[in-house]
Amino acid sequence: MSLLVLALTAGAVVGLALGALGGGGSVLAVPALIYLLGFTPAAATTASLLIITATSLTALYGHASSGHVRWKAGALFAAAGALPAAAAGAAASRLPQPVLTVAFAGVAGLAAVMMLRPARAAVGGGADARRLARAARTGAGLGALTGLLGVGGGFLVVPALVTVLAFEMQVAVGTSLLVISANSLASLATRGATTAGLDWAVIAPFAGAAILGAGDGKRLASKVSGPLLRRAFAAMLLGVAAFMLIDTMT
C-alpha cells in the first residue's frame, strides 16, 4: 500500500475521532505516523501538532457556527496551558526516542481509560473559585502534555469541562477544540526548527483527510450514541498502547 493511501486512511480515522469525540484523534496520529509512515517519534510529534492544529481549527469553525463553543472557558484553559505547552515543546526534542515512545503509550492507555469511565456529575454550585482553579490546573497539565507528546488532549479537557464546569457534551467537545488549537500553536512556536525536515508530501494529505473526516465525525456523533463511540475508540487506543509498549521492549 502506498504512503499516500496510508496517509489518507490514517488521516480520515484521526479526523473522525476528533470530530465525533473532541479528543482521541491526536493519540492515534502519532503511532500512525511512526509505524505506518516511517516518522521518528520526535518528527511524529511535531507532524501531529501540525495536523491536529489544522484539523481542530477547521472543526472549531463548524462547532462555533452551531453555538457549541464557550469562548471564555476555552480561553481560560488555553491561557493556563500556553506556557507549559511551549516549554514542553522545546524540551521534547532533547528526550531519547524510546522515552517518548513509552510516554506516548502511557498516554494512549490513559486516553482509553478516560473514555471508558462513566460520565460523572458536575461538581456542586457555590464553589466557583475552586472550579476555576481546577480548570486552570487541568489546562496547565494539558498544555504540557500537548507540547511534549504532540497530542491535543481532548480526552482530558472534555471530561473536565463536563465535570468541573457542567458543560453539556456537545458544548464540551466544541470548546475542547479551541483549547487544542491554542495549545498546539503554542507548542509549534517552539518547534520551528524541527519542521524543516518533515515530509510534507505525507503530512499534507494526512491533514486534508483529517479535516474531511472531522466533518464526518461531527455528523456521526449526532447519529450514534456517545458511549458506543467512546468504547470503540477506547478499544482501538488500548490496542495501540499495547503494541507500542511491546515494540519498545523487543
PDB file of C-alpha atoms in Angstrom:
ATOM      1  CA  MET A   1       0.000   0.000   0.000  1.00  0.00           C
ATOM      2  CA  SER A   2       1.441   3.404  -0.969  1.00  0.00           C
ATOM      3  CA  LEU A   3       2.320   6.070   1.570  1.00  0.00           C
ATOM      4  CA  LEU A   4      -0.336   8.345   0.076  1.00  0.00           C
ATOM      5  CA  VAL A   5      -3.117   5.801   0.657  1.00  0.00           C
ATOM      6  CA  LEU A   6      -1.868   5.114   4.189  1.00  0.00           C
ATOM      7  CA  ALA A   7      -1.729   8.841   4.951  1.00  0.00           C
ATOM      8  CA  LEU A   8      -5.258   9.394   3.641  1.00  0.00           C
ATOM      9  CA  THR A   9      -6.667   6.430   5.572  1.00  0.00           C
ATOM     10  CA  ALA A  10      -4.951   7.346   8.836  1.00  0.00           C
ATOM     11  CA  GLY A  11      -5.984  10.973   8.467  1.00  0.00           C
ATOM     12  CA  ALA A  12      -9.616  10.017   7.963  1.00  0.00           C
ATOM     13  CA  VAL A  13      -9.641   7.953  11.171  1.00  0.00           C
ATOM     14  CA  VAL A  14      -7.944  10.724  13.161  1.00  0.00           C
ATOM     15  CA  GLY A  15     -10.405  13.324  11.892  1.00  0.00           C
ATOM     16  CA  LEU A  16     -13.362  11.051  12.591  1.00  0.00           C
ATOM     17  CA  ALA A  17     -12.325  10.662  16.231  1.00  0.00           C
ATOM     18  CA  LEU A  18     -11.612  14.358  16.677  1.00  0.00           C
ATOM     19  CA  GLY A  19     -14.894  15.462  15.119  1.00  0.00           C
ATOM     20  CA  ALA A  20     -17.018  12.915  16.980  1.00  0.00           C
ATOM     21  CA  LEU A  21     -15.416  12.998  20.422  1.00  0.00           C
ATOM     22  CA  GLY A  22     -13.347  16.179  20.613  1.00  0.00           C
ATOM     23  CA  GLY A  23     -10.342  14.046  21.525  1.00  0.00           C
ATOM     24  CA  GLY A  24      -8.580  10.792  20.855  1.00  0.00           C
ATOM     25  CA  GLY A  25      -7.684  11.608  17.278  1.00  0.00           C
ATOM     26  CA  SER A  26      -4.272  13.039  18.059  1.00  0.00           C
ATOM     27  CA  VAL A  27      -3.443   9.993  20.164  1.00  0.00           C
ATOM     28  CA  LEU A  28      -3.922   7.923  17.017  1.00  0.00           C
ATOM     29  CA  ALA A  29      -1.975  10.326  14.786  1.00  0.00           C
ATOM     30  CA  VAL A  30       1.451   9.824  16.362  1.00  0.00           C
ATOM     31  CA  PRO A  31       1.560   5.993  16.195  1.00  0.00           C
ATOM     32  CA  ALA A  32       0.180   6.133  12.650  1.00  0.00           C
ATOM     33  CA  LEU A  33       2.989   8.486  11.640  1.00  0.00           C
ATOM     34  CA  ILE A  34       5.608   6.277  13.313  1.00  0.00           C
ATOM     35  CA  TYR A  35       4.513   2.763  12.384  1.00  0.00           C
ATOM     36  CA  LEU A  36       2.682   3.311   9.099  1.00  0.00           C
ATOM     37  CA  LEU A  37       4.513   6.275   7.603  1.00  0.00           C
ATOM     38  CA  GLY A  38       8.065   5.865   8.907  1.00  0.00           C
ATOM     39  CA  PHE A  39       8.481   9.024  11.012  1.00  0.00           C
ATOM     40  CA  THR A  40      10.774   9.085  14.032  1.00  0.00           C
ATOM     41  CA  PRO A  41       8.973   9.690  17.366  1.00  0.00           C
ATOM     42  CA  ALA A  42      10.302  13.273  17.557  1.00  0.00           C
ATOM     43  CA  ALA A  43       9.264  14.080  13.977  1.00  0.00           C
ATOM     44  CA  ALA A  44       5.893  12.359  14.507  1.00  0.00           C
ATOM     45  CA  THR A  45       5.019  14.542  17.498  1.00  0.00           C
ATOM     46  CA  THR A  46       5.788  17.700  15.511  1.00  0.00           C
ATOM     47  CA  ALA A  47       3.881  16.482  12.450  1.00  0.00           C
ATOM     48  CA  SER A  48       0.968  15.504  14.686  1.00  0.00           C
ATOM     49  CA  LEU A  49       0.797  19.030  16.072  1.00  0.00           C
ATOM     50  CA  LEU A  50       0.616  20.449  12.545  1.00  0.00           C
ATOM     51  CA  ILE A  51      -2.137  18.022  11.561  1.00  0.00           C
ATOM     52  CA  ILE A  52      -4.133  18.463  14.762  1.00  0.00           C
ATOM     53  CA  THR A  53      -3.876  22.262  14.589  1.00  0.00           C
ATOM     54  CA  ALA A  54      -5.270  22.354  11.061  1.00  0.00           C
ATOM     55  CA  THR A  55      -8.000  19.831  11.856  1.00  0.00           C
ATOM     56  CA  SER A  56      -9.005  21.402  15.160  1.00  0.00           C
ATOM     57  CA  LEU A  57      -9.276  24.903  13.715  1.00  0.00           C
ATOM     58  CA  THR A  58     -11.480  23.628  10.892  1.00  0.00           C
ATOM     59  CA  ALA A  59     -13.681  21.586  13.247  1.00  0.00           C
ATOM     60  CA  LEU A  60     -13.845  24.535  15.664  1.00  0.00           C
ATOM     61  CA  TYR A  61     -15.437  26.674  12.965  1.00  0.00           C
ATOM     62  CA  GLY A  62     -18.221  24.135  12.492  1.00  0.00           C
ATOM     63  CA  HIS A  63     -18.915  23.810  16.225  1.00  0.00           C
ATOM     64  CA  ALA A  64     -18.801  27.587  16.707  1.00  0.00           C
ATOM     65  CA  SER A  65     -21.331  28.041  13.905  1.00  0.00           C
ATOM     66  CA  SER A  66     -23.643  25.700  15.830  1.00  0.00           C
ATOM     67  CA  GLY A  67     -23.158  27.653  19.067  1.00  0.00           C
ATOM     68  CA  HIS A  68     -21.266  24.833  20.775  1.00  0.00           C
ATOM     69  CA  VAL A  69     -18.187  26.799  21.885  1.00  0.00           C
ATOM     70  CA  ARG A  70     -17.837  28.635  25.209  1.00  0.00           C
ATOM     71  CA  TRP A  71     -15.098  31.112  24.381  1.00  0.00           C
ATOM     72  CA  LYS A  72     -14.347  32.404  27.898  1.00  0.00           C
ATOM     73  CA  ALA A  73     -13.929  28.949  29.417  1.00  0.00           C
ATOM     74  CA  GLY A  74     -11.860  27.798  26.456  1.00  0.00           C
ATOM     75  CA  ALA A  75      -9.651  30.881  26.759  1.00  0.00           C
ATOM     76  CA  LEU A  76      -9.056  30.068  30.452  1.00  0.00           C
ATOM     77  CA  PHE A  77      -7.902  26.550  29.637  1.00  0.00           C
ATOM     78  CA  ALA A  78      -5.774  27.774  26.756  1.00  0.00           C
ATOM     79  CA  ALA A  79      -4.153  30.599  28.743  1.00  0.00           C
ATOM     80  CA  ALA A  80      -3.241  28.198  31.561  1.00  0.00           C
ATOM     81  CA  GLY A  81      -1.692  25.761  29.098  1.00  0.00           C
ATOM     82  CA  ALA A  82       0.175  28.122  26.760  1.00  0.00           C
ATOM     83  CA  LEU A  83       3.462  28.414  28.682  1.00  0.00           C
ATOM     84  CA  PRO A  84       3.608  24.717  29.680  1.00  0.00           C
ATOM     85  CA  ALA A  85       2.942  23.761  26.046  1.00  0.00           C
ATOM     86  CA  ALA A  86       5.737  25.989  24.790  1.00  0.00           C
ATOM     87  CA  ALA A  87       8.213  24.790  27.442  1.00  0.00           C
ATOM     88  CA  ALA A  88       7.411  21.118  26.910  1.00  0.00           C
ATOM     89  CA  GLY A  89       7.638  21.556  23.150  1.00  0.00           C
ATOM     90  CA  ALA A  90      11.157  22.928  23.497  1.00  0.00           C
ATOM     91  CA  ALA A  91      12.155  20.006  25.753  1.00  0.00           C
ATOM     92  CA  ALA A  92      10.654  17.261  23.584  1.00  0.00           C
ATOM     93  CA  SER A  93      13.490  17.246  21.045  1.00  0.00           C
ATOM     94  CA  ARG A  94      16.018  16.541  23.815  1.00  0.00           C
ATOM     95  CA  LEU A  95      14.352  13.381  25.097  1.00  0.00           C
ATOM     96  CA  PRO A  96      15.536   9.923  23.939  1.00  0.00           C
ATOM     97  CA  GLN A  97      13.270   8.350  21.315  1.00  0.00           C
ATOM     98  CA  PRO A  98      12.376   5.266  23.475  1.00  0.00           C
ATOM     99  CA  VAL A  99      11.323   7.559  26.320  1.00  0.00           C
ATOM    100  CA  LEU A 100       8.963   9.437  24.008  1.00  0.00           C
ATOM    101  CA  THR A 101       7.510   6.164  22.726  1.00  0.00           C
ATOM    102  CA  VAL A 102       6.899   4.716  26.205  1.00  0.00           C
ATOM    103  CA  ALA A 103       5.429   8.004  27.437  1.00  0.00           C
ATOM    104  CA  PHE A 104       3.131   8.133  24.453  1.00  0.00           C
ATOM    105  CA  ALA A 105       1.973   4.550  25.014  1.00  0.00           C
ATOM    106  CA  GLY A 106       1.099   5.516  28.584  1.00  0.00           C
ATOM    107  CA  VAL A 107      -0.917   8.498  27.354  1.00  0.00           C
ATOM    108  CA  ALA A 108      -2.762   6.311  24.842  1.00  0.00           C
ATOM    109  CA  GLY A 109      -3.680   3.922  27.656  1.00  0.00           C
ATOM    110  CA  LEU A 110      -4.815   6.827  29.840  1.00  0.00           C
ATOM    111  CA  ALA A 111      -6.955   8.166  26.998  1.00  0.00           C
ATOM    112  CA  ALA A 112      -8.643   4.773  26.664  1.00  0.00           C
ATOM    113  CA  VAL A 113      -9.357   4.601  30.399  1.00  0.00           C
ATOM    114  CA  MET A 114     -10.787   8.120  30.405  1.00  0.00           C
ATOM    115  CA  MET A 115     -13.091   7.241  27.517  1.00  0.00           C
ATOM    116  CA  LEU A 116     -14.303   4.085  29.252  1.00  0.00           C
ATOM    117  CA  ARG A 117     -15.096   5.781  32.554  1.00  0.00           C
ATOM    118  CA  PRO A 118     -18.759   6.637  33.071  1.00  0.00           C
ATOM    119  CA  ALA A 119     -19.602  10.321  32.962  1.00  0.00           C
ATOM    120  CA  ARG A 120     -19.569  11.943  36.381  1.00  0.00           C
ATOM    121  CA  ALA A 121     -21.956  14.575  37.615  1.00  0.00           C
ATOM    122  CA  ALA A 122     -20.697  18.124  37.693  1.00  0.00           C
ATOM    123  CA  VAL A 123     -19.395  19.500  40.961  1.00  0.00           C
ATOM    124  CA  GLY A 124     -21.918  21.350  43.055  1.00  0.00           C
ATOM    125  CA  GLY A 125     -22.528  25.067  42.910  1.00  0.00           C
ATOM    126  CA  GLY A 126     -21.105  27.601  45.347  1.00  0.00           C
ATOM    127  CA  ALA A 127     -17.503  26.672  44.567  1.00  0.00           C
ATOM    128  CA  ASP A 128     -16.730  28.921  41.614  1.00  0.00           C
ATOM    129  CA  ALA A 129     -13.204  29.776  42.784  1.00  0.00           C
ATOM    130  CA  ARG A 130     -12.314  26.119  43.302  1.00  0.00           C
ATOM    131  CA  ARG A 131     -13.827  25.171  39.967  1.00  0.00           C
ATOM    132  CA  LEU A 132     -11.838  27.839  38.140  1.00  0.00           C
ATOM    133  CA  ALA A 133      -8.634  26.830  39.953  1.00  0.00           C
ATOM    134  CA  ARG A 134      -9.194  23.196  38.999  1.00  0.00           C
ATOM    135  CA  ALA A 135      -9.873  24.200  35.408  1.00  0.00           C
ATOM    136  CA  ALA A 136      -6.622  26.198  35.338  1.00  0.00           C
ATOM    137  CA  ARG A 137      -4.622  23.259  36.748  1.00  0.00           C
ATOM    138  CA  THR A 138      -6.147  20.938  34.188  1.00  0.00           C
ATOM    139  CA  GLY A 139      -5.357  23.425  31.425  1.00  0.00           C
ATOM    140  CA  ALA A 140      -1.714  23.667  32.520  1.00  0.00           C
ATOM    141  CA  GLY A 141      -1.303  19.896  32.582  1.00  0.00           C
ATOM    142  CA  LEU A 142      -2.962  19.597  29.214  1.00  0.00           C
ATOM    143  CA  GLY A 143      -0.634  22.197  27.737  1.00  0.00           C
ATOM    144  CA  ALA A 144       2.443  20.322  28.955  1.00  0.00           C
ATOM    145  CA  LEU A 145       1.088  17.080  27.522  1.00  0.00           C
ATOM    146  CA  THR A 146       0.393  18.725  24.166  1.00  0.00           C
ATOM    147  CA  GLY A 147       3.839  20.264  23.950  1.00  0.00           C
ATOM    148  CA  LEU A 148       5.738  17.129  24.946  1.00  0.00           C
ATOM    149  CA  LEU A 149       3.909  14.416  23.030  1.00  0.00           C
ATOM    150  CA  GLY A 150       2.102  16.230  20.234  1.00  0.00           C
ATOM    151  CA  VAL A 151      -1.377  15.257  21.427  1.00  0.00           C
ATOM    152  CA  GLY A 152      -4.310  17.635  21.640  1.00  0.00           C
ATOM    153  CA  GLY A 153      -5.543  16.172  24.915  1.00  0.00           C
ATOM    154  CA  GLY A 154      -9.257  16.466  24.212  1.00  0.00           C
ATOM    155  CA  PHE A 155      -9.735  13.183  26.070  1.00  0.00           C
ATOM    156  CA  LEU A 156      -8.765  15.123  29.231  1.00  0.00           C
ATOM    157  CA  VAL A 157     -10.331  18.510  28.592  1.00  0.00           C
ATOM    158  CA  VAL A 158     -13.763  17.194  27.533  1.00  0.00           C
ATOM    159  CA  PRO A 159     -14.368  15.310  30.838  1.00  0.00           C
ATOM    160  CA  ALA A 160     -13.001  18.316  32.749  1.00  0.00           C
ATOM    161  CA  LEU A 161     -15.430  20.688  31.049  1.00  0.00           C
ATOM    162  CA  VAL A 162     -18.316  18.307  31.765  1.00  0.00           C
ATOM    163  CA  THR A 163     -17.494  17.614  35.423  1.00  0.00           C
ATOM    164  CA  VAL A 164     -15.907  20.894  36.525  1.00  0.00           C
ATOM    165  CA  LEU A 165     -17.854  23.475  34.531  1.00  0.00           C
ATOM    166  CA  ALA A 166     -21.084  21.487  33.993  1.00  0.00           C
ATOM    167  CA  PHE A 167     -20.996  21.749  30.194  1.00  0.00           C
ATOM    168  CA  GLU A 168     -23.200  19.571  28.034  1.00  0.00           C
ATOM    169  CA  MET A 169     -21.227  17.052  25.972  1.00  0.00           C
ATOM    170  CA  GLN A 170     -21.642  18.856  22.633  1.00  0.00           C
ATOM    171  CA  VAL A 171     -20.505  22.141  24.157  1.00  0.00           C
ATOM    172  CA  ALA A 172     -17.561  20.431  25.874  1.00  0.00           C
ATOM    173  CA  VAL A 173     -16.469  18.897  22.564  1.00  0.00           C
ATOM    174  CA  GLY A 174     -16.712  22.225  20.733  1.00  0.00           C
ATOM    175  CA  THR A 175     -14.868  24.143  23.457  1.00  0.00           C
ATOM    176  CA  SER A 176     -12.155  21.491  23.653  1.00  0.00           C
ATOM    177  CA  LEU A 177     -11.289  22.199  20.015  1.00  0.00           C
ATOM    178  CA  LEU A 178     -10.477  25.804  20.929  1.00  0.00           C
ATOM    179  CA  VAL A 179      -8.140  24.608  23.690  1.00  0.00           C
ATOM    180  CA  ILE A 180      -6.473  22.013  21.442  1.00  0.00           C
ATOM    181  CA  SER A 181      -5.860  24.600  18.716  1.00  0.00           C
ATOM    182  CA  ALA A 182      -4.330  27.138  21.094  1.00  0.00           C
ATOM    183  CA  ASN A 183      -2.075  24.634  22.857  1.00  0.00           C
ATOM    184  CA  SER A 184      -0.892  23.134  19.577  1.00  0.00           C
ATOM    185  CA  LEU A 185       0.007  26.548  18.186  1.00  0.00           C
ATOM    186  CA  ALA A 186       1.907  27.423  21.391  1.00  0.00           C
ATOM    187  CA  SER A 187       3.902  24.213  21.167  1.00  0.00           C
ATOM    188  CA  LEU A 188       4.635  24.647  17.464  1.00  0.00           C
ATOM    189  CA  ALA A 189       6.059  28.095  18.176  1.00  0.00           C
ATOM    190  CA  THR A 190       8.979  26.424  19.971  1.00  0.00           C
ATOM    191  CA  ARG A 191       9.415  23.671  17.391  1.00  0.00           C
ATOM    192  CA  GLY A 192      10.035  25.829  14.322  1.00  0.00           C
ATOM    193  CA  ALA A 193      13.440  24.332  13.626  1.00  0.00           C
ATOM    194  CA  THR A 194      12.117  20.774  13.691  1.00  0.00           C
ATOM    195  CA  THR A 195       9.594  21.354  10.905  1.00  0.00           C
ATOM    196  CA  ALA A 196      12.238  21.843   8.209  1.00  0.00           C
ATOM    197  CA  GLY A 197      12.943  18.156   7.581  1.00  0.00           C
ATOM    198  CA  LEU A 198       9.362  16.903   7.687  1.00  0.00           C
ATOM    199  CA  ASP A 199       7.835  15.055   4.738  1.00  0.00           C
ATOM    200  CA  TRP A 200       5.130  17.472   3.640  1.00  0.00           C
ATOM    201  CA  ALA A 201       4.066  15.134   0.830  1.00  0.00           C
ATOM    202  CA  VAL A 202       2.765  12.849   3.600  1.00  0.00           C
ATOM    203  CA  ILE A 203       1.630  15.455   6.123  1.00  0.00           C
ATOM    204  CA  ALA A 204      -0.495  17.462   3.663  1.00  0.00           C
ATOM    205  CA  PRO A 205      -2.771  14.586   2.529  1.00  0.00           C
ATOM    206  CA  PHE A 206      -2.924  13.293   6.114  1.00  0.00           C
ATOM    207  CA  ALA A 207      -4.147  16.701   7.310  1.00  0.00           C
ATOM    208  CA  GLY A 208      -6.562  17.055   4.394  1.00  0.00           C
ATOM    209  CA  ALA A 209      -8.160  13.680   5.102  1.00  0.00           C
ATOM    210  CA  ALA A 210      -8.337  14.507   8.808  1.00  0.00           C
ATOM    211  CA  ILE A 211     -10.146  17.778   8.096  1.00  0.00           C
ATOM    212  CA  LEU A 212     -12.723  15.986   5.923  1.00  0.00           C
ATOM    213  CA  GLY A 213     -13.019  13.183   8.486  1.00  0.00           C
ATOM    214  CA  ALA A 214     -13.741  15.679  11.270  1.00  0.00           C
ATOM    215  CA  GLY A 215     -16.870  16.793   9.444  1.00  0.00           C
ATOM    216  CA  ASP A 216     -17.994  13.177   9.113  1.00  0.00           C
ATOM    217  CA  GLY A 217     -17.231  12.651  12.815  1.00  0.00           C
ATOM    218  CA  LYS A 218     -19.462  15.556  13.802  1.00  0.00           C
ATOM    219  CA  ARG A 219     -22.318  14.052  11.793  1.00  0.00           C
ATOM    220  CA  LEU A 220     -21.619  10.587  13.215  1.00  0.00           C
ATOM    221  CA  ALA A 221     -21.831  11.942  16.770  1.00  0.00           C
ATOM    222  CA  SER A 222     -25.387  13.115  16.107  1.00  0.00           C
ATOM    223  CA  LYS A 223     -26.478   9.644  14.946  1.00  0.00           C
ATOM    224  CA  VAL A 224     -24.583   7.186  17.176  1.00  0.00           C
ATOM    225  CA  SER A 225     -24.695   7.110  20.970  1.00  0.00           C
ATOM    226  CA  GLY A 226     -21.763   8.751  22.739  1.00  0.00           C
ATOM    227  CA  PRO A 227     -20.973   5.732  24.969  1.00  0.00           C
ATOM    228  CA  LEU A 228     -20.756   3.417  21.954  1.00  0.00           C
ATOM    229  CA  LEU A 229     -18.373   5.774  20.141  1.00  0.00           C
ATOM    230  CA  ARG A 230     -16.180   6.140  23.236  1.00  0.00           C
ATOM    231  CA  ARG A 231     -15.969   2.365  23.766  1.00  0.00           C
ATOM    232  CA  ALA A 232     -14.995   1.769  20.142  1.00  0.00           C
ATOM    233  CA  PHE A 233     -12.210   4.334  20.171  1.00  0.00           C
ATOM    234  CA  ALA A 234     -11.076   3.243  23.641  1.00  0.00           C
ATOM    235  CA  ALA A 235     -10.594  -0.322  22.393  1.00  0.00           C
ATOM    236  CA  MET A 236      -8.548   0.993  19.477  1.00  0.00           C
ATOM    237  CA  LEU A 237      -6.381   3.104  21.792  1.00  0.00           C
ATOM    238  CA  LEU A 238      -5.732   0.192  24.154  1.00  0.00           C
ATOM    239  CA  GLY A 239      -4.524  -1.859  21.208  1.00  0.00           C
ATOM    240  CA  VAL A 240      -2.239   0.977  20.091  1.00  0.00           C
ATOM    241  CA  ALA A 241      -0.789   1.399  23.597  1.00  0.00           C
ATOM    242  CA  ALA A 242      -0.095  -2.330  23.953  1.00  0.00           C
ATOM    243  CA  PHE A 243       1.550  -2.508  20.525  1.00  0.00           C
ATOM    244  CA  MET A 244       3.831   0.457  21.240  1.00  0.00           C
ATOM    245  CA  LEU A 245       4.965  -0.958  24.582  1.00  0.00           C
ATOM    246  CA  ILE A 246       5.663  -4.392  23.112  1.00  0.00           C
ATOM    247  CA  ASP A 247       7.550  -2.840  20.186  1.00  0.00           C
ATOM    248  CA  THR A 248       9.715  -0.782  22.540  1.00  0.00           C
ATOM    249  CA  MET A 249      10.639  -3.794  24.673  1.00  0.00           C
ATOM    250  CA  THR A 250      11.568  -6.053  21.741  1.00  0.00           C
TER     251      THR A 250
END
